[in-house]
Amino acid sequence: MTDNMRDILVATTNPGKIKELRACLSAKVNWLNIADFGNIVEIEEDGDTFSENARKKATGYAKSTGLWTLADDSGLVVDALGGEPGVKSARFSGEKLTCKDRTLIDHRNIAMVLKLMKDAPEEKRAARFVCSLCLASPIKVLIETQGILEGRITMEEIGTNGFGYDPIFYLPHLKKTVAQLTPEEKNKISHRGKAIKNLEPLLKELLKNS
Ligand code: IMP
Protein backbone atom coordinates (compact mmCIF):
# COMPACT_ATOMS: atom_id res chain seq x y z
CA MET A 1 0.00 0.00 0.00
CA THR A 2 1.32 3.51 -0.91
CA ASP A 3 -0.04 6.98 0.05
CA ASN A 4 -3.29 5.53 1.38
CA MET A 5 -3.76 3.76 -1.94
CA ARG A 6 -4.75 0.09 -1.65
CA ASP A 7 -3.04 -2.28 -4.11
CA ILE A 8 -5.58 -4.54 -5.80
CA LEU A 9 -4.65 -7.18 -8.34
CA VAL A 10 -7.06 -7.62 -11.23
CA ALA A 11 -7.10 -11.30 -12.17
CA THR A 12 -7.15 -10.81 -15.91
CA THR A 13 -4.65 -10.52 -18.73
CA ASN A 14 -7.15 -8.40 -20.69
CA PRO A 15 -5.92 -4.76 -20.62
CA GLY A 16 -9.40 -3.61 -21.70
CA LYS A 17 -10.92 -4.86 -18.42
CA ILE A 18 -8.37 -2.98 -16.29
CA LYS A 19 -9.05 0.19 -18.28
CA GLU A 20 -12.79 -0.30 -17.75
CA LEU A 21 -12.29 -0.76 -13.99
CA ARG A 22 -10.13 2.36 -13.74
CA ALA A 23 -12.75 4.34 -15.64
CA CYS A 24 -15.69 3.08 -13.59
CA LEU A 25 -14.25 2.86 -10.06
CA SER A 26 -13.21 6.15 -8.52
CA ALA A 27 -12.11 4.54 -5.21
CA LYS A 28 -8.50 5.10 -4.10
CA VAL A 29 -6.97 2.02 -5.61
CA ASN A 30 -3.68 1.18 -7.28
CA TRP A 31 -4.84 -1.44 -9.82
CA LEU A 32 -2.22 -4.10 -10.59
CA ASN A 33 -2.21 -6.35 -13.63
CA ILE A 34 -1.65 -10.09 -13.50
CA ALA A 35 0.95 -9.61 -16.29
CA ASP A 36 3.09 -7.77 -13.65
CA PHE A 37 3.57 -11.12 -11.91
CA GLY A 38 5.95 -13.16 -14.08
CA ASN A 39 5.43 -16.82 -13.18
CA ILE A 40 2.05 -16.90 -11.50
CA VAL A 41 0.26 -20.28 -11.80
CA GLU A 42 -2.92 -19.92 -13.88
CA ILE A 43 -6.20 -20.81 -12.15
CA GLU A 44 -8.67 -22.77 -14.27
CA GLU A 45 -12.24 -21.53 -14.77
CA ASP A 46 -13.89 -24.95 -14.30
CA GLY A 47 -16.81 -24.03 -12.02
CA ASP A 48 -20.51 -24.57 -12.83
CA THR A 49 -21.51 -20.92 -12.36
CA PHE A 50 -20.07 -17.49 -13.16
CA SER A 51 -19.88 -16.60 -9.44
CA GLU A 52 -18.10 -19.85 -8.61
CA ASN A 53 -15.44 -19.12 -11.26
CA ALA A 54 -14.98 -15.50 -10.15
CA ARG A 55 -14.64 -16.65 -6.50
CA LYS A 56 -12.18 -19.40 -7.40
CA LYS A 57 -9.94 -16.98 -9.34
CA ALA A 58 -10.11 -14.18 -6.76
CA THR A 59 -9.31 -16.40 -3.76
CA GLY A 60 -6.67 -18.42 -5.68
CA TYR A 61 -4.71 -15.41 -6.95
CA ALA A 62 -5.10 -13.58 -3.60
CA LYS A 63 -3.52 -16.57 -1.84
CA SER A 64 -0.66 -16.89 -4.33
CA THR A 65 0.19 -13.16 -4.39
CA GLY A 66 -0.79 -12.08 -0.85
CA LEU A 67 -2.81 -9.22 -2.41
CA TRP A 68 -6.47 -8.30 -2.45
CA THR A 69 -7.62 -9.63 -5.83
CA LEU A 70 -10.59 -8.80 -8.03
CA ALA A 71 -11.73 -11.45 -10.52
CA ASP A 72 -14.64 -11.65 -12.94
CA ASP A 73 -16.39 -14.24 -15.02
CA SER A 74 -18.98 -13.50 -17.65
CA GLY A 75 -20.87 -15.00 -20.54
CA LEU A 76 -24.05 -15.46 -22.51
CA VAL A 77 -27.09 -17.36 -21.17
CA VAL A 78 -29.73 -18.41 -23.75
CA ASP A 79 -33.06 -19.67 -22.34
CA ALA A 80 -33.90 -21.86 -25.37
CA LEU A 81 -30.50 -23.60 -25.00
CA GLY A 82 -31.11 -24.47 -21.33
CA GLY A 83 -28.74 -21.70 -20.18
CA GLU A 84 -25.93 -22.52 -22.60
CA PRO A 85 -23.32 -21.37 -23.59
CA GLY A 86 -23.10 -20.13 -19.95
CA VAL A 87 -19.72 -20.77 -18.33
CA LYS A 88 -18.64 -22.35 -21.64
CA SER A 89 -19.17 -19.05 -23.53
CA ALA A 90 -15.51 -18.56 -24.47
CA ARG A 91 -15.14 -22.11 -25.80
CA PHE A 92 -18.66 -22.99 -27.03
CA SER A 93 -17.49 -24.07 -30.49
CA GLY A 94 -15.08 -26.49 -28.84
CA GLU A 95 -11.86 -24.55 -29.17
CA LYS A 96 -9.83 -22.99 -26.40
CA LEU A 97 -9.53 -19.25 -26.74
CA THR A 98 -6.07 -17.76 -27.11
CA CYS A 99 -5.37 -14.05 -27.65
CA LYS A 100 -4.15 -14.55 -31.24
CA ASP A 101 -7.27 -16.19 -32.60
CA ARG A 102 -9.85 -14.36 -30.46
CA THR A 103 -11.82 -12.96 -33.42
CA LEU A 104 -11.90 -16.29 -35.25
CA ILE A 105 -13.12 -18.15 -32.15
CA ASP A 106 -15.74 -15.44 -31.50
CA HIS A 107 -17.11 -16.04 -35.02
CA ARG A 108 -17.18 -19.81 -34.52
CA ASN A 109 -18.95 -19.44 -31.17
CA ILE A 110 -21.52 -17.13 -32.78
CA ALA A 111 -22.04 -19.58 -35.66
CA MET A 112 -22.71 -22.36 -33.15
CA VAL A 113 -25.37 -20.33 -31.27
CA LEU A 114 -27.06 -19.23 -34.54
CA LYS A 115 -27.13 -22.84 -35.79
CA LEU A 116 -28.68 -24.15 -32.56
CA MET A 117 -31.20 -21.28 -32.57
CA LYS A 118 -32.10 -21.39 -36.27
CA ASP A 119 -35.61 -22.80 -35.73
CA ALA A 120 -36.40 -20.89 -32.53
CA PRO A 121 -39.32 -18.47 -33.03
CA GLU A 122 -39.08 -14.83 -31.97
CA GLU A 123 -40.74 -15.43 -28.57
CA LYS A 124 -38.17 -18.13 -27.70
CA ARG A 125 -35.05 -16.01 -28.37
CA ALA A 126 -34.62 -14.43 -24.91
CA ALA A 127 -31.05 -14.29 -23.59
CA ARG A 128 -28.87 -12.39 -21.14
CA PHE A 129 -25.28 -11.43 -20.58
CA VAL A 130 -24.17 -12.08 -16.98
CA CYS A 131 -21.06 -10.82 -15.18
CA SER A 132 -19.98 -11.93 -11.69
CA LEU A 133 -17.28 -10.08 -9.77
CA CYS A 134 -15.48 -11.25 -6.65
CA LEU A 135 -12.99 -9.35 -4.49
CA ALA A 136 -11.03 -11.52 -2.07
CA SER A 137 -8.19 -11.13 0.41
CA PRO A 138 -5.74 -14.02 0.96
CA ILE A 139 -7.98 -15.24 3.79
CA LYS A 140 -11.58 -14.56 2.75
CA VAL A 141 -14.09 -13.34 0.18
CA LEU A 142 -14.69 -9.61 0.72
CA ILE A 143 -17.31 -8.61 -1.88
CA GLU A 144 -19.37 -10.40 -4.53
CA THR A 145 -21.56 -8.60 -7.09
CA GLN A 146 -23.37 -9.39 -10.32
CA GLY A 147 -24.69 -7.48 -13.34
CA ILE A 148 -27.18 -8.65 -15.98
CA LEU A 149 -28.10 -7.31 -19.43
CA GLU A 150 -31.31 -8.74 -20.95
CA GLY A 151 -31.73 -9.09 -24.72
CA ARG A 152 -32.66 -11.36 -27.65
CA ILE A 153 -30.64 -13.52 -30.04
CA THR A 154 -30.78 -12.25 -33.65
CA MET A 155 -31.01 -14.46 -36.76
CA GLU A 156 -27.68 -13.13 -38.12
CA GLU A 157 -24.69 -10.98 -37.15
CA ILE A 158 -25.36 -7.23 -37.08
CA GLY A 159 -22.70 -4.60 -36.23
CA THR A 160 -18.93 -4.67 -35.90
CA ASN A 161 -18.11 -3.11 -32.51
CA GLY A 162 -17.40 -4.94 -29.27
CA PHE A 163 -16.37 -8.58 -29.02
CA GLY A 164 -17.71 -12.07 -28.36
CA TYR A 165 -21.45 -12.46 -28.91
CA ASP A 166 -22.15 -8.70 -29.26
CA PRO A 167 -23.20 -8.92 -32.98
CA ILE A 168 -26.04 -11.38 -32.22
CA PHE A 169 -27.27 -9.79 -28.98
CA TYR A 170 -30.20 -7.46 -29.72
CA LEU A 171 -31.47 -4.80 -27.30
CA PRO A 172 -35.18 -4.20 -28.09
CA HIS A 173 -35.32 -0.87 -26.18
CA LEU A 174 -32.46 0.56 -28.28
CA LYS A 175 -33.38 -1.29 -31.51
CA LYS A 176 -29.68 -2.17 -31.91
CA THR A 177 -27.34 -5.06 -31.23
CA VAL A 178 -24.57 -4.49 -28.68
CA ALA A 179 -22.13 -4.51 -31.63
CA GLN A 180 -23.85 -1.34 -32.91
CA LEU A 181 -23.11 0.58 -29.68
CA THR A 182 -20.04 2.73 -29.01
CA PRO A 183 -17.81 1.47 -26.15
CA GLU A 184 -19.16 4.31 -23.94
CA GLU A 185 -22.78 3.37 -24.70
CA LYS A 186 -22.02 -0.29 -23.97
CA ASN A 187 -20.21 0.41 -20.66
CA LYS A 188 -23.22 2.38 -19.38
CA ILE A 189 -25.67 -0.51 -19.76
CA SER A 190 -23.54 -3.65 -19.88
CA HIS A 191 -23.57 -6.55 -17.44
CA ARG A 192 -19.92 -5.75 -16.60
CA GLY A 193 -20.69 -2.03 -16.15
CA LYS A 194 -23.57 -2.92 -13.79
CA ALA A 195 -21.49 -5.40 -11.77
CA ILE A 196 -18.77 -2.73 -11.39
CA LYS A 197 -21.36 -0.12 -10.38
CA ASN A 198 -22.71 -2.50 -7.73
CA LEU A 199 -19.16 -3.06 -6.47
CA GLU A 200 -18.21 0.62 -6.16
CA PRO A 201 -20.10 1.63 -2.96
CA LEU A 202 -19.17 -1.65 -1.23
CA LEU A 203 -15.50 -1.19 -2.11
CA LYS A 204 -15.53 2.43 -0.88
CA GLU A 205 -17.02 1.30 2.44
CA LEU A 206 -14.46 -1.50 2.75
CA LEU A 207 -11.54 0.85 2.02
CA LYS A 208 -12.83 3.31 4.64
CA ASN A 209 -12.80 0.59 7.29
CA SER A 210 -9.54 -1.13 6.37
P1 IMP B 1 -14.64 -13.83 -19.91
O1 IMP B 1 -15.42 -13.42 -18.73
O2 IMP B 1 -13.75 -12.74 -20.42
O3 IMP B 1 -13.95 -15.15 -19.73
O4 IMP B 1 -15.69 -14.02 -21.10
C1 IMP B 1 -16.21 -15.24 -21.44
C2 IMP B 1 -16.87 -15.20 -22.79
O5 IMP B 1 -18.19 -14.70 -22.64
C3 IMP B 1 -16.21 -14.29 -23.82
O6 IMP B 1 -15.20 -14.95 -24.52
C4 IMP B 1 -17.38 -13.97 -24.72
O7 IMP B 1 -17.58 -15.01 -25.63
C5 IMP B 1 -18.56 -13.92 -23.76
N1 IMP B 1 -18.78 -12.54 -23.28
C6 IMP B 1 -18.55 -12.04 -22.04
N2 IMP B 1 -18.86 -10.73 -21.98
C7 IMP B 1 -19.27 -10.41 -23.23
C8 IMP B 1 -19.70 -9.16 -23.81
O8 IMP B 1 -19.72 -8.09 -23.19
N3 IMP B 1 -20.04 -9.23 -25.12
C9 IMP B 1 -20.01 -10.37 -25.85
N4 IMP B 1 -19.61 -11.53 -25.38
C10 IMP B 1 -19.24 -11.56 -24.06
mmCIF file of C-alpha atoms and ligand atoms in Angstrom:
data_model
loop_
_atom_site.group_PDB
_atom_site.id
_atom_site.type_symbol
_atom_site.label_atom_id
_atom_site.label_comp_id
_atom_site.label_asym_id
_atom_site.label_seq_id
_atom_site.Cartn_x
_atom_site.Cartn_y
_atom_site.Cartn_z
ATOM 1 C CA MET A 1 0.000 0.000 0.000
ATOM 2 C CA THR A 2 1.322 3.513 -0.910
ATOM 3 C CA ASP A 3 -0.044 6.982 0.055
ATOM 4 C CA ASN A 4 -3.290 5.526 1.381
ATOM 5 C CA MET A 5 -3.759 3.758 -1.943
ATOM 6 C CA ARG A 6 -4.751 0.094 -1.653
ATOM 7 C CA ASP A 7 -3.038 -2.282 -4.110
ATOM 8 C CA ILE A 8 -5.583 -4.543 -5.796
ATOM 9 C CA LEU A 9 -4.649 -7.176 -8.340
ATOM 10 C CA VAL A 10 -7.064 -7.615 -11.231
ATOM 11 C CA ALA A 11 -7.097 -11.299 -12.171
ATOM 12 C CA THR A 12 -7.147 -10.807 -15.914
ATOM 13 C CA THR A 13 -4.650 -10.517 -18.732
ATOM 14 C CA ASN A 14 -7.152 -8.403 -20.689
ATOM 15 C CA PRO A 15 -5.920 -4.756 -20.622
ATOM 16 C CA GLY A 16 -9.403 -3.607 -21.697
ATOM 17 C CA LYS A 17 -10.920 -4.860 -18.424
ATOM 18 C CA ILE A 18 -8.369 -2.982 -16.292
ATOM 19 C CA LYS A 19 -9.054 0.191 -18.281
ATOM 20 C CA GLU A 20 -12.791 -0.301 -17.749
ATOM 21 C CA LEU A 21 -12.291 -0.756 -13.988
ATOM 22 C CA ARG A 22 -10.127 2.355 -13.737
ATOM 23 C CA ALA A 23 -12.748 4.336 -15.644
ATOM 24 C CA CYS A 24 -15.694 3.079 -13.586
ATOM 25 C CA LEU A 25 -14.253 2.865 -10.065
ATOM 26 C CA SER A 26 -13.209 6.147 -8.515
ATOM 27 C CA ALA A 27 -12.115 4.545 -5.209
ATOM 28 C CA LYS A 28 -8.503 5.099 -4.102
ATOM 29 C CA VAL A 29 -6.966 2.015 -5.612
ATOM 30 C CA ASN A 30 -3.681 1.183 -7.284
ATOM 31 C CA TRP A 31 -4.843 -1.439 -9.819
ATOM 32 C CA LEU A 32 -2.221 -4.097 -10.594
ATOM 33 C CA ASN A 33 -2.206 -6.352 -13.626
ATOM 34 C CA ILE A 34 -1.646 -10.089 -13.503
ATOM 35 C CA ALA A 35 0.951 -9.610 -16.288
ATOM 36 C CA ASP A 36 3.089 -7.767 -13.651
ATOM 37 C CA PHE A 37 3.572 -11.124 -11.906
ATOM 38 C CA GLY A 38 5.951 -13.163 -14.084
ATOM 39 C CA ASN A 39 5.431 -16.816 -13.177
ATOM 40 C CA ILE A 40 2.050 -16.900 -11.497
ATOM 41 C CA VAL A 41 0.257 -20.278 -11.798
ATOM 42 C CA GLU A 42 -2.923 -19.915 -13.881
ATOM 43 C CA ILE A 43 -6.198 -20.810 -12.154
ATOM 44 C CA GLU A 44 -8.674 -22.765 -14.265
ATOM 45 C CA GLU A 45 -12.241 -21.535 -14.772
ATOM 46 C CA ASP A 46 -13.887 -24.945 -14.298
ATOM 47 C CA GLY A 47 -16.813 -24.030 -12.021
ATOM 48 C CA ASP A 48 -20.515 -24.566 -12.834
ATOM 49 C CA THR A 49 -21.505 -20.924 -12.362
ATOM 50 C CA PHE A 50 -20.067 -17.487 -13.157
ATOM 51 C CA SER A 51 -19.882 -16.599 -9.444
ATOM 52 C CA GLU A 52 -18.095 -19.851 -8.613
ATOM 53 C CA ASN A 53 -15.436 -19.124 -11.264
ATOM 54 C CA ALA A 54 -14.979 -15.502 -10.147
ATOM 55 C CA ARG A 55 -14.637 -16.646 -6.498
ATOM 56 C CA LYS A 56 -12.179 -19.400 -7.405
ATOM 57 C CA LYS A 57 -9.941 -16.982 -9.339
ATOM 58 C CA ALA A 58 -10.112 -14.176 -6.755
ATOM 59 C CA THR A 59 -9.308 -16.403 -3.756
ATOM 60 C CA GLY A 60 -6.673 -18.416 -5.676
ATOM 61 C CA TYR A 61 -4.709 -15.415 -6.945
ATOM 62 C CA ALA A 62 -5.102 -13.584 -3.603
ATOM 63 C CA LYS A 63 -3.520 -16.569 -1.839
ATOM 64 C CA SER A 64 -0.663 -16.894 -4.329
ATOM 65 C CA THR A 65 0.194 -13.158 -4.387
ATOM 66 C CA GLY A 66 -0.792 -12.078 -0.846
ATOM 67 C CA LEU A 67 -2.809 -9.220 -2.413
ATOM 68 C CA TRP A 68 -6.474 -8.303 -2.446
ATOM 69 C CA THR A 69 -7.620 -9.630 -5.826
ATOM 70 C CA LEU A 70 -10.595 -8.798 -8.029
ATOM 71 C CA ALA A 71 -11.731 -11.451 -10.522
ATOM 72 C CA ASP A 72 -14.635 -11.648 -12.942
ATOM 73 C CA ASP A 73 -16.389 -14.240 -15.023
ATOM 74 C CA SER A 74 -18.981 -13.497 -17.651
ATOM 75 C CA GLY A 75 -20.873 -15.005 -20.536
ATOM 76 C CA LEU A 76 -24.051 -15.457 -22.505
ATOM 77 C CA VAL A 77 -27.092 -17.359 -21.171
ATOM 78 C CA VAL A 78 -29.728 -18.411 -23.751
ATOM 79 C CA ASP A 79 -33.057 -19.672 -22.342
ATOM 80 C CA ALA A 80 -33.901 -21.862 -25.365
ATOM 81 C CA LEU A 81 -30.502 -23.599 -24.997
ATOM 82 C CA GLY A 82 -31.112 -24.470 -21.331
ATOM 83 C CA GLY A 83 -28.742 -21.700 -20.177
ATOM 84 C CA GLU A 84 -25.927 -22.518 -22.603
ATOM 85 C CA PRO A 85 -23.318 -21.374 -23.594
ATOM 86 C CA GLY A 86 -23.104 -20.132 -19.946
ATOM 87 C CA VAL A 87 -19.723 -20.773 -18.335
ATOM 88 C CA LYS A 88 -18.641 -22.354 -21.638
ATOM 89 C CA SER A 89 -19.174 -19.052 -23.532
ATOM 90 C CA ALA A 90 -15.512 -18.557 -24.472
ATOM 91 C CA ARG A 91 -15.138 -22.114 -25.796
ATOM 92 C CA PHE A 92 -18.655 -22.989 -27.031
ATOM 93 C CA SER A 93 -17.490 -24.068 -30.491
ATOM 94 C CA GLY A 94 -15.078 -26.490 -28.840
ATOM 95 C CA GLU A 95 -11.859 -24.549 -29.174
ATOM 96 C CA LYS A 96 -9.825 -22.993 -26.396
ATOM 97 C CA LEU A 97 -9.525 -19.246 -26.736
ATOM 98 C CA THR A 98 -6.072 -17.761 -27.112
ATOM 99 C CA CYS A 99 -5.365 -14.049 -27.649
ATOM 100 C CA LYS A 100 -4.149 -14.554 -31.236
ATOM 101 C CA ASP A 101 -7.275 -16.188 -32.604
ATOM 102 C CA ARG A 102 -9.849 -14.361 -30.458
ATOM 103 C CA THR A 103 -11.819 -12.958 -33.425
ATOM 104 C CA LEU A 104 -11.900 -16.288 -35.253
ATOM 105 C CA ILE A 105 -13.121 -18.147 -32.152
ATOM 106 C CA ASP A 106 -15.744 -15.436 -31.497
ATOM 107 C CA HIS A 107 -17.114 -16.044 -35.021
ATOM 108 C CA ARG A 108 -17.179 -19.815 -34.521
ATOM 109 C CA ASN A 109 -18.949 -19.437 -31.165
ATOM 110 C CA ILE A 110 -21.522 -17.126 -32.775
ATOM 111 C CA ALA A 111 -22.041 -19.576 -35.659
ATOM 112 C CA MET A 112 -22.714 -22.355 -33.145
ATOM 113 C CA VAL A 113 -25.375 -20.327 -31.270
ATOM 114 C CA LEU A 114 -27.060 -19.227 -34.540
ATOM 115 C CA LYS A 115 -27.134 -22.836 -35.790
ATOM 116 C CA LEU A 116 -28.684 -24.154 -32.562
ATOM 117 C CA MET A 117 -31.203 -21.279 -32.570
ATOM 118 C CA LYS A 118 -32.098 -21.385 -36.271
ATOM 119 C CA ASP A 119 -35.615 -22.799 -35.732
ATOM 120 C CA ALA A 120 -36.395 -20.890 -32.535
ATOM 121 C CA PRO A 121 -39.320 -18.473 -33.031
ATOM 122 C CA GLU A 122 -39.085 -14.825 -31.972
ATOM 123 C CA GLU A 123 -40.738 -15.433 -28.569
ATOM 124 C CA LYS A 124 -38.171 -18.130 -27.702
ATOM 125 C CA ARG A 125 -35.048 -16.013 -28.375
ATOM 126 C CA ALA A 126 -34.619 -14.434 -24.912
ATOM 127 C CA ALA A 127 -31.047 -14.293 -23.594
ATOM 128 C CA ARG A 128 -28.873 -12.390 -21.142
ATOM 129 C CA PHE A 129 -25.280 -11.428 -20.576
ATOM 130 C CA VAL A 130 -24.169 -12.076 -16.976
ATOM 131 C CA CYS A 131 -21.064 -10.819 -15.176
ATOM 132 C CA SER A 132 -19.984 -11.925 -11.690
ATOM 133 C CA LEU A 133 -17.284 -10.076 -9.768
ATOM 134 C CA CYS A 134 -15.480 -11.247 -6.646
ATOM 135 C CA LEU A 135 -12.991 -9.354 -4.487
ATOM 136 C CA ALA A 136 -11.025 -11.522 -2.067
ATOM 137 C CA SER A 137 -8.188 -11.127 0.408
ATOM 138 C CA PRO A 138 -5.740 -14.017 0.964
ATOM 139 C CA ILE A 139 -7.979 -15.243 3.791
ATOM 140 C CA LYS A 140 -11.584 -14.561 2.747
ATOM 141 C CA VAL A 141 -14.094 -13.343 0.180
ATOM 142 C CA LEU A 142 -14.688 -9.607 0.722
ATOM 143 C CA ILE A 143 -17.306 -8.608 -1.878
ATOM 144 C CA GLU A 144 -19.366 -10.395 -4.533
ATOM 145 C CA THR A 145 -21.565 -8.595 -7.090
ATOM 146 C CA GLN A 146 -23.373 -9.391 -10.318
ATOM 147 C CA GLY A 147 -24.685 -7.481 -13.339
ATOM 148 C CA ILE A 148 -27.180 -8.645 -15.975
ATOM 149 C CA LEU A 149 -28.097 -7.314 -19.429
ATOM 150 C CA GLU A 150 -31.306 -8.738 -20.947
ATOM 151 C CA GLY A 151 -31.728 -9.086 -24.720
ATOM 152 C CA ARG A 152 -32.656 -11.364 -27.652
ATOM 153 C CA ILE A 153 -30.645 -13.521 -30.035
ATOM 154 C CA THR A 154 -30.776 -12.249 -33.653
ATOM 155 C CA MET A 155 -31.006 -14.460 -36.763
ATOM 156 C CA GLU A 156 -27.681 -13.129 -38.116
ATOM 157 C CA GLU A 157 -24.688 -10.982 -37.148
ATOM 158 C CA ILE A 158 -25.356 -7.228 -37.078
ATOM 159 C CA GLY A 159 -22.696 -4.604 -36.230
ATOM 160 C CA THR A 160 -18.931 -4.671 -35.902
ATOM 161 C CA ASN A 161 -18.114 -3.105 -32.513
ATOM 162 C CA GLY A 162 -17.396 -4.939 -29.266
ATOM 163 C CA PHE A 163 -16.369 -8.584 -29.022
ATOM 164 C CA GLY A 164 -17.712 -12.069 -28.356
ATOM 165 C CA TYR A 165 -21.451 -12.458 -28.908
ATOM 166 C CA ASP A 166 -22.153 -8.703 -29.262
ATOM 167 C CA PRO A 167 -23.198 -8.916 -32.985
ATOM 168 C CA ILE A 168 -26.036 -11.378 -32.218
ATOM 169 C CA PHE A 169 -27.266 -9.790 -28.975
ATOM 170 C CA TYR A 170 -30.201 -7.458 -29.721
ATOM 171 C CA LEU A 171 -31.466 -4.804 -27.299
ATOM 172 C CA PRO A 172 -35.175 -4.196 -28.094
ATOM 173 C CA HIS A 173 -35.321 -0.868 -26.182
ATOM 174 C CA LEU A 174 -32.456 0.557 -28.278
ATOM 175 C CA LYS A 175 -33.375 -1.292 -31.505
ATOM 176 C CA LYS A 176 -29.678 -2.170 -31.905
ATOM 177 C CA THR A 177 -27.339 -5.059 -31.227
ATOM 178 C CA VAL A 178 -24.567 -4.490 -28.676
ATOM 179 C CA ALA A 179 -22.133 -4.509 -31.629
ATOM 180 C CA GLN A 180 -23.852 -1.343 -32.913
ATOM 181 C CA LEU A 181 -23.111 0.578 -29.683
ATOM 182 C CA THR A 182 -20.035 2.726 -29.010
ATOM 183 C CA PRO A 183 -17.808 1.467 -26.149
ATOM 184 C CA GLU A 184 -19.157 4.310 -23.936
ATOM 185 C CA GLU A 185 -22.778 3.371 -24.695
ATOM 186 C CA LYS A 186 -22.021 -0.290 -23.970
ATOM 187 C CA ASN A 187 -20.212 0.410 -20.659
ATOM 188 C CA LYS A 188 -23.221 2.384 -19.378
ATOM 189 C CA ILE A 189 -25.673 -0.507 -19.765
ATOM 190 C CA SER A 190 -23.535 -3.650 -19.882
ATOM 191 C CA HIS A 191 -23.575 -6.550 -17.436
ATOM 192 C CA ARG A 192 -19.924 -5.752 -16.603
ATOM 193 C CA GLY A 193 -20.688 -2.028 -16.150
ATOM 194 C CA LYS A 194 -23.572 -2.917 -13.794
ATOM 195 C CA ALA A 195 -21.487 -5.403 -11.770
ATOM 196 C CA ILE A 196 -18.769 -2.729 -11.394
ATOM 197 C CA LYS A 197 -21.362 -0.118 -10.377
ATOM 198 C CA ASN A 198 -22.707 -2.503 -7.731
ATOM 199 C CA LEU A 199 -19.155 -3.061 -6.472
ATOM 200 C CA GLU A 200 -18.206 0.620 -6.164
ATOM 201 C CA PRO A 201 -20.095 1.629 -2.963
ATOM 202 C CA LEU A 202 -19.174 -1.654 -1.229
ATOM 203 C CA LEU A 203 -15.499 -1.187 -2.113
ATOM 204 C CA LYS A 204 -15.527 2.430 -0.882
ATOM 205 C CA GLU A 205 -17.019 1.297 2.437
ATOM 206 C CA LEU A 206 -14.460 -1.497 2.748
ATOM 207 C CA LEU A 207 -11.539 0.853 2.019
ATOM 208 C CA LYS A 208 -12.834 3.306 4.642
ATOM 209 C CA ASN A 209 -12.795 0.594 7.292
ATOM 210 C CA SER A 210 -9.540 -1.134 6.375
HETATM 211 P P1 IMP B 1 -14.636 -13.832 -19.911
HETATM 212 O O1 IMP B 1 -15.421 -13.420 -18.728
HETATM 213 O O2 IMP B 1 -13.746 -12.735 -20.419
HETATM 214 O O3 IMP B 1 -13.945 -15.149 -19.725
HETATM 215 O O4 IMP B 1 -15.687 -14.019 -21.098
HETATM 216 C C1 IMP B 1 -16.209 -15.243 -21.437
HETATM 217 C C2 IMP B 1 -16.871 -15.202 -22.794
HETATM 218 O O5 IMP B 1 -18.195 -14.701 -22.642
HETATM 219 C C3 IMP B 1 -16.208 -14.287 -23.817
HETATM 220 O O6 IMP B 1 -15.197 -14.949 -24.519
HETATM 221 C C4 IMP B 1 -17.376 -13.971 -24.720
HETATM 222 O O7 IMP B 1 -17.578 -15.009 -25.629
HETATM 223 C C5 IMP B 1 -18.557 -13.924 -23.758
HETATM 224 N N1 IMP B 1 -18.783 -12.541 -23.284
HETATM 225 C C6 IMP B 1 -18.550 -12.042 -22.045
HETATM 226 N N2 IMP B 1 -18.861 -10.729 -21.981
HETATM 227 C C7 IMP B 1 -19.268 -10.406 -23.233
HETATM 228 C C8 IMP B 1 -19.696 -9.162 -23.809
HETATM 229 O O8 IMP B 1 -19.723 -8.092 -23.191
HETATM 230 N N3 IMP B 1 -20.044 -9.234 -25.116
HETATM 231 C C9 IMP B 1 -20.015 -10.373 -25.850
HETATM 232 N N4 IMP B 1 -19.605 -11.529 -25.375
HETATM 233 C C10 IMP B 1 -19.237 -11.556 -24.055
#
